[in-house]
PDB file of C-alpha atoms in Angstrom:
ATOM      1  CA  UNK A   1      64.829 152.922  19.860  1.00  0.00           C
ATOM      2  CA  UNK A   2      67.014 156.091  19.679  1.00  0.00           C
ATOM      3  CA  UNK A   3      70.272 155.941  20.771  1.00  0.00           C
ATOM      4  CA  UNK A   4      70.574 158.873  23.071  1.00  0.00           C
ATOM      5  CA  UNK A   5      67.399 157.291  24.900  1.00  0.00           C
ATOM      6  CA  UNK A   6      69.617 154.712  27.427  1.00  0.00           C
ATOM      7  CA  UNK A   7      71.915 156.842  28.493  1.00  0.00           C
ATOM      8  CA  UNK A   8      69.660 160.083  29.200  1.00  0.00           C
ATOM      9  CA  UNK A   9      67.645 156.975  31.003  1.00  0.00           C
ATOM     10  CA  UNK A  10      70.728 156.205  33.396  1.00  0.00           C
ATOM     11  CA  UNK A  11      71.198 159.961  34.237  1.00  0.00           C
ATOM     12  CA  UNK A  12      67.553 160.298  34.982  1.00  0.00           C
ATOM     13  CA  UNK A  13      67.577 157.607  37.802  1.00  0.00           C
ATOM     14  CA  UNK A  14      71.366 158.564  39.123  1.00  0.00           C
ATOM     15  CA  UNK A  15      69.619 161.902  39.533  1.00  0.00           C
ATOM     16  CA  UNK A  16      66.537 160.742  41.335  1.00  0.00           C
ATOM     17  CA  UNK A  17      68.203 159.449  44.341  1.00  0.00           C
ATOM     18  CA  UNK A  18      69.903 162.834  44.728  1.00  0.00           C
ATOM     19  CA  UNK A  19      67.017 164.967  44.203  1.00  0.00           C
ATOM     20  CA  UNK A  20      65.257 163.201  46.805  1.00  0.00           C
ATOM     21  CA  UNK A  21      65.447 163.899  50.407  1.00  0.00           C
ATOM     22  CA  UNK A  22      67.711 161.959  52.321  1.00  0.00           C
ATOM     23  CA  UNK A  23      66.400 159.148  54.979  1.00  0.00           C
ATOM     24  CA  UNK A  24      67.672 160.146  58.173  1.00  0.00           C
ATOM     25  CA  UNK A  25      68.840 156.331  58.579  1.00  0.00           C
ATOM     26  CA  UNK A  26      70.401 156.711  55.026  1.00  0.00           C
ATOM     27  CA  UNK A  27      73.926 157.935  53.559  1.00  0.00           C
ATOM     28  CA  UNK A  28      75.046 158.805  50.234  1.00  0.00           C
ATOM     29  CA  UNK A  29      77.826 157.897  48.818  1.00  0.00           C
ATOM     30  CA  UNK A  30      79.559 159.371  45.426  1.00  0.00           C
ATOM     31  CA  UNK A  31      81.117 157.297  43.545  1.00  0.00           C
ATOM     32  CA  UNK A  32      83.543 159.689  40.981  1.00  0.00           C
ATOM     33  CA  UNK A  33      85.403 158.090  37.959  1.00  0.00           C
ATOM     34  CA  UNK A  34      87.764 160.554  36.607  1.00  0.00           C
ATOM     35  CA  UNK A  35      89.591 161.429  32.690  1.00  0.00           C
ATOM     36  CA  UNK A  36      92.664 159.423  33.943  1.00  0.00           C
ATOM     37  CA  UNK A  37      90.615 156.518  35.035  1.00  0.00           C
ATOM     38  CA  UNK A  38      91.813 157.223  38.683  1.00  0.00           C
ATOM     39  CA  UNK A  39      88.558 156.402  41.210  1.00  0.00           C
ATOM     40  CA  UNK A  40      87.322 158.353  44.383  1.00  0.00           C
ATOM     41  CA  UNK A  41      84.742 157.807  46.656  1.00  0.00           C
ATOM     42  CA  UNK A  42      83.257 160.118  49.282  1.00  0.00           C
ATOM     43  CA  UNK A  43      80.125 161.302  50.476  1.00  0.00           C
ATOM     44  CA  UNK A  44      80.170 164.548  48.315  1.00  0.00           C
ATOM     45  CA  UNK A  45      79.866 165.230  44.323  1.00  0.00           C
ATOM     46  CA  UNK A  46      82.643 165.367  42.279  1.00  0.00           C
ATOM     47  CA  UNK A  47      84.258 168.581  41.939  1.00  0.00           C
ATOM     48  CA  UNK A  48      85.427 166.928  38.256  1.00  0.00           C
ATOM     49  CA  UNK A  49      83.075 167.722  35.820  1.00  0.00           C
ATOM     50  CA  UNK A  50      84.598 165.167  33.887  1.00  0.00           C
ATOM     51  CA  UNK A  51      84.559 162.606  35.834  1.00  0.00           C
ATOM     52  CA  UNK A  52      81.843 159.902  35.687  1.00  0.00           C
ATOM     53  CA  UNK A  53      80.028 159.858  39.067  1.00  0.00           C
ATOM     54  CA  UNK A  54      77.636 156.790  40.547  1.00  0.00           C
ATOM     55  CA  UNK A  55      75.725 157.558  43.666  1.00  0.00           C
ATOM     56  CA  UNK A  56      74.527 154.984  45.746  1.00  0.00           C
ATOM     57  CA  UNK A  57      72.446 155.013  49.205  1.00  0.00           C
ATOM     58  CA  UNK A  58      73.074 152.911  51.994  1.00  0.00           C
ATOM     59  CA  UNK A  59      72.096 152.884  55.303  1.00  0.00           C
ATOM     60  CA  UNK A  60      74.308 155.100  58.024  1.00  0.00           C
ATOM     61  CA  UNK A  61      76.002 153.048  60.645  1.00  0.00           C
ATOM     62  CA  UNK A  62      74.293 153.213  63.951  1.00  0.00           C
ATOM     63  CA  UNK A  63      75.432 151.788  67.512  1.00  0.00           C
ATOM     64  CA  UNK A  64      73.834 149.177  69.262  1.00  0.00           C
ATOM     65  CA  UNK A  65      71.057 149.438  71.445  1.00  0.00           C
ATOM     66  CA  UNK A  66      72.282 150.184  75.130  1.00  0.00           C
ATOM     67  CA  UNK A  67      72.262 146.850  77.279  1.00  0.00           C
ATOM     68  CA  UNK A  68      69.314 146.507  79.088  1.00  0.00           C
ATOM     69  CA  UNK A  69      70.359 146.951  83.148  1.00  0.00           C
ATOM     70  CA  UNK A  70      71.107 143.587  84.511  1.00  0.00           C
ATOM     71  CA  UNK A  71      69.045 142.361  87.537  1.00  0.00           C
ATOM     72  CA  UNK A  72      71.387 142.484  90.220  1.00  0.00           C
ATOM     73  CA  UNK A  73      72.810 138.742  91.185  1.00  0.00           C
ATOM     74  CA  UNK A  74      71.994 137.307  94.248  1.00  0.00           C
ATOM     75  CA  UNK A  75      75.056 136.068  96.331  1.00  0.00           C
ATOM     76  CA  UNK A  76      74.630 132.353  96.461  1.00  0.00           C
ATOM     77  CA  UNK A  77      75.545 131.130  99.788  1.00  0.00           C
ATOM     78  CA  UNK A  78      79.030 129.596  99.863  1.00  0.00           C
ATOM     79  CA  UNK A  79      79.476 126.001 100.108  1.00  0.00           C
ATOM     80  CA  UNK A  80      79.826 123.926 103.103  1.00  0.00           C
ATOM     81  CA  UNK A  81      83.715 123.249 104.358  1.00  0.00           C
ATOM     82  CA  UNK A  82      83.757 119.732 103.828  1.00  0.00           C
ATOM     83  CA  UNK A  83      85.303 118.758 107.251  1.00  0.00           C
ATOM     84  CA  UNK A  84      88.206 115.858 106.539  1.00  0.00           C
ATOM     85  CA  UNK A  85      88.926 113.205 109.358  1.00  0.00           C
ATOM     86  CA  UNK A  86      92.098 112.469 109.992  1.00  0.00           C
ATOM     87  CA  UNK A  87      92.878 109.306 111.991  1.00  0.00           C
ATOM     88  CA  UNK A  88      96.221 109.629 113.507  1.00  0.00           C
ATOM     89  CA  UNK A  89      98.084 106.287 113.909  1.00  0.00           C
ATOM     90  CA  UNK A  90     101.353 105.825 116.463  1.00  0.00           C
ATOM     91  CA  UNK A  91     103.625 103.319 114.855  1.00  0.00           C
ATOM     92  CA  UNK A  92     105.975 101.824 117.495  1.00  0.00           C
ATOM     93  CA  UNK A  93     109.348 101.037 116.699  1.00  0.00           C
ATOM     94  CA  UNK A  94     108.960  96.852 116.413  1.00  0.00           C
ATOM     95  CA  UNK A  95     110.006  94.449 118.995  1.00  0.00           C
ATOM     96  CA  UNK A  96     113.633  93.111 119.144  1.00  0.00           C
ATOM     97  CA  UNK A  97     114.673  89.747 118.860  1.00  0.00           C
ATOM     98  CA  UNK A  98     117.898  88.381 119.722  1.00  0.00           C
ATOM     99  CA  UNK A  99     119.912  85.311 119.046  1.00  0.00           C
ATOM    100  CA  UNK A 100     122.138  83.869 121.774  1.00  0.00           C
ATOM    101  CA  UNK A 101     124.534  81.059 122.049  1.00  0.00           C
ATOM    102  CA  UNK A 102     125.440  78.985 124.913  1.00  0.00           C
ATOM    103  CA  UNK A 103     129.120  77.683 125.802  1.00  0.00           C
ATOM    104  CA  UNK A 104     128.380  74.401 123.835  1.00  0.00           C
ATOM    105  CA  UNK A 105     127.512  76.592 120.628  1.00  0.00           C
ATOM    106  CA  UNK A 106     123.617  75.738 120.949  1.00  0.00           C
ATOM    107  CA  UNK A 107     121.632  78.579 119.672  1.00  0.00           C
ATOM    108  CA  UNK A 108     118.232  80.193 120.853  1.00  0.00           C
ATOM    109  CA  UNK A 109     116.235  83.617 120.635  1.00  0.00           C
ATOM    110  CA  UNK A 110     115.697  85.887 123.477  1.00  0.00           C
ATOM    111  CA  UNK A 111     113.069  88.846 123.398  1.00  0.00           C
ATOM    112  CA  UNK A 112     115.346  91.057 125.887  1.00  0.00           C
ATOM    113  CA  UNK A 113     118.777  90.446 124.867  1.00  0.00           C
ATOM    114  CA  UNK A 114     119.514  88.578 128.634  1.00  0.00           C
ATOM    115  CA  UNK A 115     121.153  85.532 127.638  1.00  0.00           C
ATOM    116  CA  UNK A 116     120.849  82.142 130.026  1.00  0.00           C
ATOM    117  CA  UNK A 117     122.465  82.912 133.142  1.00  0.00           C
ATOM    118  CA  UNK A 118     124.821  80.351 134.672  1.00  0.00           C
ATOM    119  CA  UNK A 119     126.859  80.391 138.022  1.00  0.00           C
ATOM    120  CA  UNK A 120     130.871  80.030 137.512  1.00  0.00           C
ATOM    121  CA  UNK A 121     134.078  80.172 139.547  1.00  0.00           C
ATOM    122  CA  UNK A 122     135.923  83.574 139.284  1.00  0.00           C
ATOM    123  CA  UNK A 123     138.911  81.274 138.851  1.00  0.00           C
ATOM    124  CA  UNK A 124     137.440  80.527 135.522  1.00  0.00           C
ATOM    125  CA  UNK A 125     137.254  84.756 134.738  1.00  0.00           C
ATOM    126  CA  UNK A 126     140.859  84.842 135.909  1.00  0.00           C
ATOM    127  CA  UNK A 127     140.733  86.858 139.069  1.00  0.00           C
ATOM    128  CA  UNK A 128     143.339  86.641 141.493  1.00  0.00           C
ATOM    129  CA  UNK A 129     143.317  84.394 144.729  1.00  0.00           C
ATOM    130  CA  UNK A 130     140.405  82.586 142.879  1.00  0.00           C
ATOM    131  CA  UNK A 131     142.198  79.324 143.201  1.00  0.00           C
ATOM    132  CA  UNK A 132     140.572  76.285 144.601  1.00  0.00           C
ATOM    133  CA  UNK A 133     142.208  74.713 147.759  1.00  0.00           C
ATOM    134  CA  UNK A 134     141.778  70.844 148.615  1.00  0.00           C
ATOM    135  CA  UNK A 135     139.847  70.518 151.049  1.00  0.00           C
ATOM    136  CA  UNK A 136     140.966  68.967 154.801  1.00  0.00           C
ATOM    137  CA  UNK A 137     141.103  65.381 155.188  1.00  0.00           C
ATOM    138  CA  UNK A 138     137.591  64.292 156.944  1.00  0.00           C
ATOM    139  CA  UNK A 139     135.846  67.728 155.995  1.00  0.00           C
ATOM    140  CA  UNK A 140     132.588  67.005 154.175  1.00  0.00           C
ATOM    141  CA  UNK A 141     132.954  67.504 150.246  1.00  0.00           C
ATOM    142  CA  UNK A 142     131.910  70.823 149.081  1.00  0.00           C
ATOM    143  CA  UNK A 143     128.596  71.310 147.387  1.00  0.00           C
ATOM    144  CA  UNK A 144     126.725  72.468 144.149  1.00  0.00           C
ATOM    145  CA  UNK A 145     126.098  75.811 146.381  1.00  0.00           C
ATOM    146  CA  UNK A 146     128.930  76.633 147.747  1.00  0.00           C
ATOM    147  CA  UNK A 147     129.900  78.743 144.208  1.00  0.00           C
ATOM    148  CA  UNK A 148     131.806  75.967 142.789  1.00  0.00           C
ATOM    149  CA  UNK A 149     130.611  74.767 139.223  1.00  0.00           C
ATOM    150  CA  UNK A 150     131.348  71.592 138.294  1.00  0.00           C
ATOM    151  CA  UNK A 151     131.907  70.114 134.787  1.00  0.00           C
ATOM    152  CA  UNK A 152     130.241  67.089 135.541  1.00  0.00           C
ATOM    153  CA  UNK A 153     127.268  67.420 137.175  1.00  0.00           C
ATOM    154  CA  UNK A 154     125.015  67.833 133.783  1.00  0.00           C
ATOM    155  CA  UNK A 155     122.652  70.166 136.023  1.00  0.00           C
ATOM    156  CA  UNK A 156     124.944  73.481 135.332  1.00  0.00           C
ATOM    157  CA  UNK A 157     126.601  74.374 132.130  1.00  0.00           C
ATOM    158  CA  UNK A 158     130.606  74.081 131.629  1.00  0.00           C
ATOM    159  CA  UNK A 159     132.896  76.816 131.765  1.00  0.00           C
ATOM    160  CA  UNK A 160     133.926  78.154 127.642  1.00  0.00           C
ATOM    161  CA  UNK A 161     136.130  75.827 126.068  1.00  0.00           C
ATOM    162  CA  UNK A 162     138.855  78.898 126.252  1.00  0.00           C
ATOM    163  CA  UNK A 163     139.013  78.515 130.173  1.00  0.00           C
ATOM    164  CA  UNK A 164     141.253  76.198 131.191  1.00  0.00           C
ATOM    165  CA  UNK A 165     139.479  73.457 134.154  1.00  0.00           C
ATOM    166  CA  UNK A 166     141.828  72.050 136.782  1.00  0.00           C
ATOM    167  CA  UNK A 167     142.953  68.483 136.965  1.00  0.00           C
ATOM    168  CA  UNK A 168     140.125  65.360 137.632  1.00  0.00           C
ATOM    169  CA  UNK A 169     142.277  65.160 140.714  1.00  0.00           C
ATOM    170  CA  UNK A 170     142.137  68.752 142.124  1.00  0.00           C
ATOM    171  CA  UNK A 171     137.904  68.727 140.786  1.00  0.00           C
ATOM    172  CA  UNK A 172     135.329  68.783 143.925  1.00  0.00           C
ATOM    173  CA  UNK A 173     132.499  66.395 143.328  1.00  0.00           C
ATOM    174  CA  UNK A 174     128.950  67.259 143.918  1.00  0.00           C
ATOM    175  CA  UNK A 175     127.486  65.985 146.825  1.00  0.00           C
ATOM    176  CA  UNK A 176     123.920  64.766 147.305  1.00  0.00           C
ATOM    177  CA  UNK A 177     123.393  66.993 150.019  1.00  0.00           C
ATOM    178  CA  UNK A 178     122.701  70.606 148.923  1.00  0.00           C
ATOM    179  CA  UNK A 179     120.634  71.540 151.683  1.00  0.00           C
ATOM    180  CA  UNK A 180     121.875  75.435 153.264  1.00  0.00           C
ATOM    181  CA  UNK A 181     123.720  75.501 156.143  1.00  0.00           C
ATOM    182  CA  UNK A 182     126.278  77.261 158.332  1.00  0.00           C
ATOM    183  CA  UNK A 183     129.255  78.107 156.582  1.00  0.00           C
ATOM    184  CA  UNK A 184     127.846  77.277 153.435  1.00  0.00           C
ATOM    185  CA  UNK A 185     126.503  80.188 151.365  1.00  0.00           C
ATOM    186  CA  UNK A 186     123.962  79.630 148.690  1.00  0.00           C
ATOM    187  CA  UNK A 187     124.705  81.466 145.044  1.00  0.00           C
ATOM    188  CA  UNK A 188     123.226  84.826 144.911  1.00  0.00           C
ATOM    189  CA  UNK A 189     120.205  84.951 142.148  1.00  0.00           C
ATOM    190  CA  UNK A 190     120.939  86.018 138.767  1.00  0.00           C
ATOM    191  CA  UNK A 191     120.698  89.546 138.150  1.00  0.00           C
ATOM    192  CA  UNK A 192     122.061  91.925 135.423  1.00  0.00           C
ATOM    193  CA  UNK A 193     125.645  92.069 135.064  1.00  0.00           C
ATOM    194  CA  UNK A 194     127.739  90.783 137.277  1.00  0.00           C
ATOM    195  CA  UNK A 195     126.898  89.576 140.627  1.00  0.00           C
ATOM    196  CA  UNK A 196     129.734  88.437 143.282  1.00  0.00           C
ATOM    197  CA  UNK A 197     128.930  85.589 145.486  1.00  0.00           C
ATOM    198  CA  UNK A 198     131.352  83.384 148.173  1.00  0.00           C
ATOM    199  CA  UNK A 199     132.149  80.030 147.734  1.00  0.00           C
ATOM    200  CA  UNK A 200     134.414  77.657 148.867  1.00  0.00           C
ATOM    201  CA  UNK A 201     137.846  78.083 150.492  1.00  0.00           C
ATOM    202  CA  UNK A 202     139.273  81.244 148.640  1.00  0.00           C
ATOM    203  CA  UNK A 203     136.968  80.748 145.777  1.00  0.00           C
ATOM    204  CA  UNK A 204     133.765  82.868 145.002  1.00  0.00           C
ATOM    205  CA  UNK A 205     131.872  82.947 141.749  1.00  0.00           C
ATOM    206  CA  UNK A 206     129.171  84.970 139.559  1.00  0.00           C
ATOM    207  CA  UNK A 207     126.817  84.510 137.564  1.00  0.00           C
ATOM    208  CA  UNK A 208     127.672  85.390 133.834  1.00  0.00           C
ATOM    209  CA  UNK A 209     125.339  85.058 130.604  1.00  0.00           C
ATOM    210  CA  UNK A 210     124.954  83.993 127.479  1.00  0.00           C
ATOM    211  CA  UNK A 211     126.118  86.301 124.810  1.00  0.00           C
ATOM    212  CA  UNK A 212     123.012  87.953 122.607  1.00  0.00           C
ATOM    213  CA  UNK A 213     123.376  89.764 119.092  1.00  0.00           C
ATOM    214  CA  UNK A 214     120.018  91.613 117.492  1.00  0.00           C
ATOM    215  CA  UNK A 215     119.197  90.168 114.360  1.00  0.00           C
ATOM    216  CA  UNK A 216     117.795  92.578 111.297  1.00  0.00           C
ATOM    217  CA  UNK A 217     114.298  92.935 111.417  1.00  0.00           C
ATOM    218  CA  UNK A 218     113.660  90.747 108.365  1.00  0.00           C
ATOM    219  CA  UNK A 219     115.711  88.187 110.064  1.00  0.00           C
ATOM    220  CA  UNK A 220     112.951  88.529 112.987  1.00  0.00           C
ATOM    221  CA  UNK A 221     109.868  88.138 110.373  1.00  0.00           C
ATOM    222  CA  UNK A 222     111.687  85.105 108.701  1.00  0.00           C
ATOM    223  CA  UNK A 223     111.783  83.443 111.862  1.00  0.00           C
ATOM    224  CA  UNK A 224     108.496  84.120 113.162  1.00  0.00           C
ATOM    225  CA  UNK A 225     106.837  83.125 110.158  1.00  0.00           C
ATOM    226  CA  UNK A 226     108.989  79.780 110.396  1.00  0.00           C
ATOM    227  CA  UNK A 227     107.862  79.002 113.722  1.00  0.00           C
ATOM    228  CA  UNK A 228     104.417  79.579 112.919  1.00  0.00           C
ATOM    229  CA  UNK A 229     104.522  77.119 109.807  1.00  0.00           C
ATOM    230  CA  UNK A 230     105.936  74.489 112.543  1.00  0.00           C
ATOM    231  CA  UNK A 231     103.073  75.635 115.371  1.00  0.00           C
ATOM    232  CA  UNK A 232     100.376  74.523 112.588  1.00  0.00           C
ATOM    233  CA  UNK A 233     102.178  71.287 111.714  1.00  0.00           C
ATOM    234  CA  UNK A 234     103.037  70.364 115.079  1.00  0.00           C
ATOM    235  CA  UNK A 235      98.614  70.981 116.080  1.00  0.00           C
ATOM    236  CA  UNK A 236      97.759  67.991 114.488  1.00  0.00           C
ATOM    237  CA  UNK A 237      99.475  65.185 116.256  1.00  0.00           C
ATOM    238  CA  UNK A 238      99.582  66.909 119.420  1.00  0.00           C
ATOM    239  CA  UNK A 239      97.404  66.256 122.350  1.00  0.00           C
ATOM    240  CA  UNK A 240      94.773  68.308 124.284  1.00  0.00           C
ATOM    241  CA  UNK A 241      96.830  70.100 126.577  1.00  0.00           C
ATOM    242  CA  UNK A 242      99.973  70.760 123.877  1.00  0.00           C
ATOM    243  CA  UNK A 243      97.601  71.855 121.305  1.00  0.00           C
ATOM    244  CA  UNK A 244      96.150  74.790 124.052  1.00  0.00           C
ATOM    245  CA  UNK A 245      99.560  75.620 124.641  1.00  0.00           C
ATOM    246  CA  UNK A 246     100.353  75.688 120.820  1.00  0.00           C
ATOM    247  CA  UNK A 247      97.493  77.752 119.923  1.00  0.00           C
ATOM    248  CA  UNK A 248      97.923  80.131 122.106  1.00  0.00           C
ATOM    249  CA  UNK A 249     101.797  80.577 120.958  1.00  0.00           C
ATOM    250  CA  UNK A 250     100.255  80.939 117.780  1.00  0.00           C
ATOM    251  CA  UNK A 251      98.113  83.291 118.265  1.00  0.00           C
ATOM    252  CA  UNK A 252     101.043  85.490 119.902  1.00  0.00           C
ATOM    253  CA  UNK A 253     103.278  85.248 116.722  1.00  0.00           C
ATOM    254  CA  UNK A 254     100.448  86.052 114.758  1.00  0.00           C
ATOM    255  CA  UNK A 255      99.374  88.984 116.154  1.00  0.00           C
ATOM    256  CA  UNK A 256     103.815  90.353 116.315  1.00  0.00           C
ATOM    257  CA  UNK A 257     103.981  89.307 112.963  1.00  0.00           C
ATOM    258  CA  UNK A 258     100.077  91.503 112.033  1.00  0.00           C
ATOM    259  CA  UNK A 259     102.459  94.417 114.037  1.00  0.00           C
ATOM    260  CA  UNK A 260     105.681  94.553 113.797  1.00  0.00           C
ATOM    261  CA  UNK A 261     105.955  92.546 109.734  1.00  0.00           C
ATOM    262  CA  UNK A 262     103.216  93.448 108.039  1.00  0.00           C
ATOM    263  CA  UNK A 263     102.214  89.977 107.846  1.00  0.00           C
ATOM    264  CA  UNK A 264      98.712  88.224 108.204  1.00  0.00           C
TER     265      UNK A 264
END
């Protein structure tokens, strides 16, 4: 094979691609190569008759295809409001429970803070002209309602320990006879406070309670749920009528401590 035959060869087909009509989805490209070895590229021939040049076709660019319109979207119909219940719930501020204590330092509970009432002498609260007088000789002994209290009939409480009592001599005794009559007022009921009554001679009395402190409300819950624990022990041995009676104190402490403890 000659040896000017390959490379006429080349020049033939480089040339073909020219000569022909460009595509009007093709692009031409001139690749030029010059003396210096420095490269260009373009889409014209090289103005370097020197230089080497390679064209090569390639497709042109071209844009995408316009979207198609898009169906217009239906409005989907809004969700339901879910509706939330709310159930409202009054908590009451819980019950109070108090601890009293009586003159002999015995202890108990009261729901309203009223202690025990009991009727004394104002002699024994140290008012003035309070003091007792013996009665005339051959008057009938003064009685358990005439406002007097006395420390030995075990019906009525004594006066505090820090009250001083007169003499065993100077003391009336109670009398068997405590019917009303005249002269002879009967002690007012108890009330709040202080109530004033008459009594005998220059005397006069009132009746005065027991002193009451709140206790914490875990104090209260303690004791409730201790006196319940008893209730239930106490059910077993007891009869008919006390086991009602227990029961039904039960079910009352039960249903405080459900309310006011938290407790079932």
């Amino acid at each position: 094979m000659r040896p000017w035959l390959p490379p006429l060869l080349s020049l033939l087909v480089l040339a073909l691609p020219s000569a022909a009509p460009a595509q009007d989805d093709d692009v031409t490209i001139y690749r030029c190569v010059s003396s210096d070895g420095s490269l260009t590229i373009g889409n014209t021939p090289c103005d370097d008759d020197d230089a080497t040049q390679q064209v090569r076709t390639m497709l042109r660019p071209q844009d995408a295809p316009p979207r198609p319109p898009s169906a217009p979207s239906t409005l989907s119909e809004p969700a339901p409001v879910q509706v939330i219940e709310r159930h409202v719930s009054t908590v009451r501020e819980p019950r109070p429970m108090y601890e009293c204590i009586t003159p002999e330092g015995d202890h108990y509970t009261s729901d309203d803070g009223e202690g025990n009432p009991r009727w004394v002498p104002l002699w024994t609260l140290g008012y003035p002209g309070g003091s007792y007088h013996r009665p005339p000789s051959g008057s009938p002994p003064p009685t358990a309602r005439r406002g007097v209290t006395f420390v030995d009939n075990r019906t009525r409480m004594p006066p505090p320990a820090n009250i001083s009592i007169p003499p065993a001599h100077d003391r009336p005794r109670p009398s068997p006879d405590t019917r009303p009559g005249p002269g002879r007022p009967v002690p007012p009921r108890p009330g709040h406070g202080y109530d004033y009554g008459y009594g005998y001679g220059q005397g006069g009395g009132t009746w005065i309670r027991d002193e009451c402190v709140r206790l914490p409300q875990r104090e209260v819950c303690d004791r409730l749920t201790d006196r319940r624990q008893t209730i239930r022990r106490q059910v077993f041995n007891a009869q008919q009528t006390e086991r009602l009676r227990l029961r039904e104190e039960e079910r009352m402490i039960s249903a405080r401590l459900a309310e006011d403890c938290g407790i079932r």
